[in-house]
mmCIF file of C-alpha atoms in Angstrom:
data_model
loop_
_atom_site.group_PDB
_atom_site.id
_atom_site.type_symbol
_atom_site.label_atom_id
_atom_site.label_comp_id
_atom_site.label_asym_id
_atom_site.label_seq_id
_atom_site.Cartn_x
_atom_site.Cartn_y
_atom_site.Cartn_z
ATOM 1 C CA GLU A 1364 0.221 -0.196 0.495
ATOM 2 C CA LEU A 1365 1.295 3.030 -1.036
ATOM 3 C CA LYS A 1366 1.599 6.191 1.770
ATOM 4 C CA VAL A 1367 2.581 9.412 1.148
ATOM 5 C CA GLU A 1368 4.057 11.481 4.533
ATOM 6 C CA GLN A 1369 4.360 15.223 4.026
ATOM 7 C CA ASN A 1370 6.513 17.018 6.479
ATOM 8 C CA PRO A 1371 6.069 19.857 8.256
ATOM 9 C CA LEU A 1372 2.382 19.779 8.502
ATOM 10 C CA PHE A 1373 2.328 22.842 9.440
ATOM 11 C CA LEU A 1374 4.671 26.690 8.770
ATOM 12 C CA SER A 1375 4.775 29.833 9.953
ATOM 13 C CA MET A 1376 7.382 31.574 8.742
ATOM 14 C CA GLN A 1377 8.155 35.158 8.157
ATOM 15 C CA GLU A 1378 7.475 36.938 4.582
ATOM 16 C CA GLY A 1379 10.419 37.411 2.728
ATOM 17 C CA LYS A 1380 11.786 34.120 4.356
ATOM 18 C CA ASN A 1381 12.767 30.685 2.221
ATOM 19 C CA TYR A 1382 11.366 27.260 3.179
ATOM 20 C CA THR A 1383 10.835 23.863 2.060
ATOM 21 C CA ILE A 1384 8.185 21.164 2.146
ATOM 22 C CA TYR A 1385 9.277 17.760 1.966
ATOM 23 C CA CYS A 1386 7.336 14.567 0.668
ATOM 24 C CA ASN A 1387 8.145 11.204 1.122
ATOM 25 C CA TYR A 1388 6.478 7.939 -0.994
ATOM 26 C CA SER A 1389 6.369 4.410 0.070
ATOM 27 C CA THR A 1390 6.408 2.535 -3.511
ATOM 28 C CA THR A 1391 7.403 3.229 -6.488
ATOM 29 C CA SER A 1392 5.356 6.045 -8.770
ATOM 30 C CA ASP A 1393 5.361 7.182 -11.979
ATOM 31 C CA ARG A 1394 4.238 10.781 -11.348
ATOM 32 C CA LEU A 1395 3.590 13.347 -8.343
ATOM 33 C CA TYR A 1396 1.431 16.107 -8.177
ATOM 34 C CA TRP A 1397 1.534 19.285 -5.969
ATOM 35 C CA TYR A 1398 -2.307 21.171 -4.901
ATOM 36 C CA ARG A 1399 -2.991 24.034 -3.461
ATOM 37 C CA GLN A 1400 -5.756 24.559 -1.198
ATOM 38 C CA ASP A 1401 -7.181 27.639 0.359
ATOM 39 C CA PRO A 1402 -10.030 26.968 3.159
ATOM 40 C CA GLY A 1403 -13.064 25.909 1.978
ATOM 41 C CA LYS A 1404 -11.741 25.473 -1.923
ATOM 42 C CA SER A 1405 -11.664 22.979 -3.924
ATOM 43 C CA LEU A 1406 -7.307 21.958 -5.306
ATOM 44 C CA GLU A 1407 -5.566 23.885 -7.556
ATOM 45 C CA SER A 1408 -2.860 22.078 -9.917
ATOM 46 C CA LEU A 1409 0.720 23.290 -9.051
ATOM 47 C CA PHE A 1410 2.865 20.863 -10.615
ATOM 48 C CA VAL A 1411 2.700 18.124 -12.615
ATOM 49 C CA LEU A 1412 6.267 15.917 -11.965
ATOM 50 C CA LEU A 1413 7.011 13.160 -14.694
ATOM 51 C CA SER A 1414 10.787 11.699 -14.233
ATOM 52 C CA ASN A 1415 13.458 11.830 -12.079
ATOM 53 C CA GLY A 1416 15.568 15.067 -11.875
ATOM 54 C CA ALA A 1417 11.949 16.583 -12.923
ATOM 55 C CA VAL A 1418 12.154 20.445 -11.305
ATOM 56 C CA LYS A 1419 9.442 23.543 -12.230
ATOM 57 C CA GLN A 1420 9.183 26.676 -11.239
ATOM 58 C CA GLU A 1421 6.139 29.136 -10.956
ATOM 59 C CA GLY A 1422 6.537 31.929 -9.562
ATOM 60 C CA ARG A 1423 8.347 31.840 -5.909
ATOM 61 C CA LEU A 1424 7.163 28.502 -5.701
ATOM 62 C CA MET A 1425 10.244 25.270 -7.612
ATOM 63 C CA ALA A 1426 9.399 21.596 -6.927
ATOM 64 C CA SER A 1427 11.489 18.651 -7.510
ATOM 65 C CA LEU A 1428 11.297 15.426 -7.619
ATOM 66 C CA ASP A 1429 13.901 12.429 -6.798
ATOM 67 C CA THR A 1430 12.165 8.800 -7.884
ATOM 68 C CA LYS A 1431 15.392 7.058 -6.345
ATOM 69 C CA ALA A 1432 14.264 8.348 -2.938
ATOM 70 C CA ARG A 1433 10.796 8.705 -3.294
ATOM 71 C CA LEU A 1434 11.153 12.090 -2.278
ATOM 72 C CA SER A 1435 9.518 15.453 -3.643
ATOM 73 C CA THR A 1436 10.400 19.059 -2.569
ATOM 74 C CA LEU A 1437 7.907 22.421 -3.047
ATOM 75 C CA HIS A 1438 10.241 25.250 -2.587
ATOM 76 C CA ILE A 1439 8.992 28.505 -1.345
ATOM 77 C CA THR A 1440 11.627 31.291 -2.332
ATOM 78 C CA ALA A 1441 11.162 34.832 -0.807
ATOM 79 C CA ALA A 1442 7.750 34.122 0.567
ATOM 80 C CA VAL A 1443 4.907 36.698 0.524
ATOM 81 C CA HIS A 1444 1.106 36.278 2.204
ATOM 82 C CA ASP A 1445 -0.725 35.316 -0.312
ATOM 83 C CA LEU A 1446 1.388 32.121 -0.896
ATOM 84 C CA SER A 1447 -0.292 31.005 2.734
ATOM 85 C CA ALA A 1448 -2.236 27.986 2.509
ATOM 86 C CA THR A 1449 -2.350 23.965 2.358
ATOM 87 C CA TYR A 1450 0.293 22.242 0.396
ATOM 88 C CA PHE A 1451 -0.295 19.171 -0.755
ATOM 89 C CA CYS A 1452 1.556 16.095 -2.598
ATOM 90 C CA ALA A 1453 -0.002 13.476 -4.168
ATOM 91 C CA VAL A 1454 1.432 10.566 -6.066
ATOM 92 C CA VAL A 1455 -0.408 7.887 -7.905
ATOM 93 C CA GLU A 1456 -1.390 4.601 -7.373
ATOM 94 C CA GLY A 1457 -1.611 2.306 -10.078
ATOM 95 C CA ALA A 1458 -3.819 3.551 -13.315
ATOM 96 C CA GLN A 1459 -4.970 6.501 -11.889
ATOM 97 C CA LYS A 1460 -5.687 6.335 -8.438
ATOM 98 C CA LEU A 1461 -4.387 9.741 -6.502
ATOM 99 C CA VAL A 1462 -2.415 8.899 -2.785
ATOM 100 C CA PHE A 1463 -1.980 12.141 -1.121
ATOM 101 C CA GLY A 1464 -0.283 13.330 1.717
ATOM 102 C CA GLN A 1465 -1.961 14.906 5.106
ATOM 103 C CA GLY A 1466 -0.840 18.674 3.707
ATOM 104 C CA THR A 1467 1.401 21.458 4.770
ATOM 105 C CA ARG A 1468 -0.490 24.180 5.746
ATOM 106 C CA LEU A 1469 1.477 26.996 5.831
ATOM 107 C CA THR A 1470 1.300 30.667 6.946
ATOM 108 C CA ILE A 1471 3.338 33.507 6.724
ATOM 109 C CA ASN A 1472 2.939 36.719 7.963
ATOM 110 C CA PRO A 1473 3.934 39.666 7.575
ATOM 111 C CA GLU B 837 -10.759 27.886 -19.901
ATOM 112 C CA PRO B 838 -13.140 24.498 -18.679
ATOM 113 C CA GLU B 839 -13.870 23.821 -15.254
ATOM 114 C CA VAL B 840 -15.318 20.990 -13.158
ATOM 115 C CA THR B 841 -18.527 21.651 -11.985
ATOM 116 C CA GLN B 842 -20.388 20.822 -8.898
ATOM 117 C CA THR B 843 -23.756 20.780 -6.621
ATOM 118 C CA PRO B 844 -25.135 21.200 -4.646
ATOM 119 C CA SER B 845 -21.641 23.863 -2.723
ATOM 120 C CA HIS B 846 -23.445 22.463 0.325
ATOM 121 C CA GLN B 847 -25.603 19.787 1.720
ATOM 122 C CA VAL B 848 -27.193 18.897 5.027
ATOM 123 C CA THR B 849 -28.722 15.200 5.226
ATOM 124 C CA GLN B 850 -30.739 13.538 8.158
ATOM 125 C CA MET B 851 -28.889 10.680 9.085
ATOM 126 C CA GLY B 852 -30.420 7.386 7.124
ATOM 127 C CA GLN B 853 -31.520 9.492 3.983
ATOM 128 C CA GLU B 854 -30.544 9.507 0.754
ATOM 129 C CA VAL B 855 -27.802 11.652 -0.963
ATOM 130 C CA ILE B 856 -27.123 12.229 -4.613
ATOM 131 C CA LEU B 857 -24.164 14.373 -5.424
ATOM 132 C CA ARG B 858 -23.626 15.796 -8.529
ATOM 133 C CA CYS B 859 -20.802 16.631 -11.221
ATOM 134 C CA VAL B 860 -19.924 18.596 -14.994
ATOM 135 C CA PRO B 861 -17.367 16.559 -16.123
ATOM 136 C CA ILE B 862 -14.689 18.544 -18.241
ATOM 137 C CA SER B 863 -16.500 17.816 -21.695
ATOM 138 C CA ASN B 864 -13.795 15.975 -23.454
ATOM 139 C CA HIS B 865 -12.252 13.986 -20.753
ATOM 140 C CA LEU B 866 -13.380 10.458 -19.763
ATOM 141 C CA TYR B 867 -12.023 9.972 -16.719
ATOM 142 C CA PHE B 868 -14.238 10.883 -13.377
ATOM 143 C CA TYR B 869 -13.421 10.180 -9.858
ATOM 144 C CA TRP B 870 -14.735 10.704 -6.360
ATOM 145 C CA TYR B 871 -12.767 11.805 -3.509
ATOM 146 C CA ARG B 872 -13.605 13.048 -0.505
ATOM 147 C CA GLN B 873 -11.934 15.250 3.039
ATOM 148 C CA ILE B 874 -12.892 14.819 6.434
ATOM 149 C CA LEU B 875 -12.772 18.280 7.630
ATOM 150 C CA GLY B 876 -8.771 19.420 8.474
ATOM 151 C CA GLN B 877 -7.426 16.082 7.429
ATOM 152 C CA LYS B 878 -6.367 14.532 4.155
ATOM 153 C CA VAL B 879 -7.824 13.949 0.151
ATOM 154 C CA GLU B 880 -8.757 10.582 0.112
ATOM 155 C CA PHE B 881 -10.354 8.138 -3.090
ATOM 156 C CA LEU B 882 -12.715 7.302 -3.292
ATOM 157 C CA VAL B 883 -13.646 5.810 -7.254
ATOM 158 C CA SER B 884 -12.768 5.988 -10.703
ATOM 159 C CA PHE B 885 -14.721 5.405 -13.857
ATOM 160 C CA TYR B 886 -13.829 5.056 -17.221
ATOM 161 C CA ASN B 887 -16.231 4.060 -20.086
ATOM 162 C CA ASN B 888 -19.587 3.320 -17.604
ATOM 163 C CA GLU B 889 -18.217 1.109 -15.520
ATOM 164 C CA ILE B 890 -15.425 1.252 -11.898
ATOM 165 C CA SER B 891 -12.599 0.966 -13.157
ATOM 166 C CA GLU B 892 -11.328 1.718 -8.744
ATOM 167 C CA LYS B 893 -12.681 1.568 -5.833
ATOM 168 C CA SER B 894 -11.453 2.011 -2.478
ATOM 169 C CA GLU B 895 -12.315 0.804 1.215
ATOM 170 C CA ILE B 896 -14.291 3.324 1.900
ATOM 171 C CA PHE B 897 -16.906 2.876 -1.247
ATOM 172 C CA ASP B 898 -18.584 0.241 0.511
ATOM 173 C CA ASP B 899 -22.322 -1.572 -0.403
ATOM 174 C CA GLN B 900 -23.497 2.254 0.415
ATOM 175 C CA PHE B 901 -22.668 4.159 -2.293
ATOM 176 C CA SER B 902 -22.341 3.935 -5.715
ATOM 177 C CA VAL B 903 -21.584 6.131 -9.197
ATOM 178 C CA GLU B 904 -23.709 6.897 -12.310
ATOM 179 C CA ARG B 905 -22.807 8.657 -15.474
ATOM 180 C CA PRO B 906 -27.096 8.971 -15.854
ATOM 181 C CA ASP B 907 -26.532 11.000 -19.599
ATOM 182 C CA GLY B 908 -23.357 12.929 -21.488
ATOM 183 C CA SER B 909 -22.596 14.844 -19.249
ATOM 184 C CA ASN B 910 -23.734 14.547 -15.495
ATOM 185 C CA PHE B 911 -21.634 12.169 -13.253
ATOM 186 C CA THR B 912 -23.657 11.731 -10.051
ATOM 187 C CA LEU B 913 -21.886 9.849 -6.237
ATOM 188 C CA LYS B 914 -25.040 8.490 -4.251
ATOM 189 C CA ILE B 915 -24.688 7.663 -0.465
ATOM 190 C CA ARG B 916 -28.007 4.728 0.036
ATOM 191 C CA SER B 917 -28.051 5.369 4.288
ATOM 192 C CA THR B 918 -25.832 8.507 5.170
ATOM 193 C CA LYS B 919 -24.091 7.749 8.534
ATOM 194 C CA LEU B 920 -22.490 11.026 10.690
ATOM 195 C CA GLU B 921 -19.428 9.224 9.685
ATOM 196 C CA ASP B 922 -20.089 10.541 6.563
ATOM 197 C CA SER B 923 -19.705 14.426 7.003
ATOM 198 C CA ALA B 924 -17.080 15.613 4.617
ATOM 199 C CA MET B 925 -15.824 17.879 1.236
ATOM 200 C CA TYR B 926 -16.603 15.450 -1.247
ATOM 201 C CA PHE B 927 -14.201 16.619 -3.976
ATOM 202 C CA CYS B 928 -15.339 15.084 -7.996
ATOM 203 C CA ALA B 929 -12.228 14.910 -10.513
ATOM 204 C CA SER B 930 -12.104 14.565 -14.659
ATOM 205 C CA SER B 931 -9.428 13.521 -16.339
ATOM 206 C CA GLU B 932 -8.168 13.554 -20.137
ATOM 207 C CA LEU B 933 -7.372 10.230 -21.750
ATOM 208 C CA ALA B 934 -3.836 10.852 -22.356
ATOM 209 C CA GLY B 935 -1.028 8.783 -21.203
ATOM 210 C CA ASP B 936 1.221 10.000 -18.203
ATOM 211 C CA TYR B 937 0.194 13.365 -18.326
ATOM 212 C CA ASN B 938 -3.024 12.357 -16.844
ATOM 213 C CA GLU B 939 -3.470 15.645 -14.738
ATOM 214 C CA GLN B 940 -6.566 15.691 -12.964
ATOM 215 C CA PHE B 941 -8.886 18.793 -12.187
ATOM 216 C CA PHE B 942 -10.572 18.992 -9.038
ATOM 217 C CA GLY B 943 -14.388 20.722 -9.112
ATOM 218 C CA PRO B 944 -16.013 22.849 -6.483
ATOM 219 C CA GLY B 945 -16.515 21.048 -3.759
ATOM 220 C CA THR B 946 -19.955 19.827 -2.434
ATOM 221 C CA ARG B 947 -19.808 19.557 1.722
ATOM 222 C CA LEU B 948 -21.754 16.727 3.144
ATOM 223 C CA THR B 949 -23.597 18.067 6.513
ATOM 224 C CA VAL B 950 -24.943 14.600 8.105
ATOM 225 C CA LEU B 951 -27.115 15.538 11.543
#
């Protein structure tokens, strides 16, 4: 059974700082996704990572994938308040099923 | 931009009642999914659906649950006899049949409250 673990689960940081969220998964998978969720809202797709060494960047967020270590990171650069949200990683199990991590609740303080 | 839509946004029901949650997937998508998220917890897979049949389901998706594509646009989740523990946000998602890059797009969710 595929397990997906994120850490930290809660992260409070100041604007302008850098930080990294980690996502470990227990068995081989060929696809990993990062989603953002605002309170009471749906899941917004941020990144799709398909291969070992994949790196994608969008604004202040950068995601990478190491399939050998079964590890993905989501790096936040010079955080701004608008990035406050819960971030989920999700790994594909089998053909279509997404297995989600517990989520990281990120709060960015002015 | 095409999006997945869900109705209602919030449903309140009494324990033991039947509820039907509705979803309209993106029009050219062929795979459909239901996930749920209990308040403050992670998102959990319920079921996937392709070519008018269930392709995969989780342990949560027991005999109380069923899915249907009653016409060319809607995709529904029925809970026959709701329990208190069914209270959650239910998300519908859809994806194209497109090989490895098979991104799932999520709807806004239906908040189900069972009293």
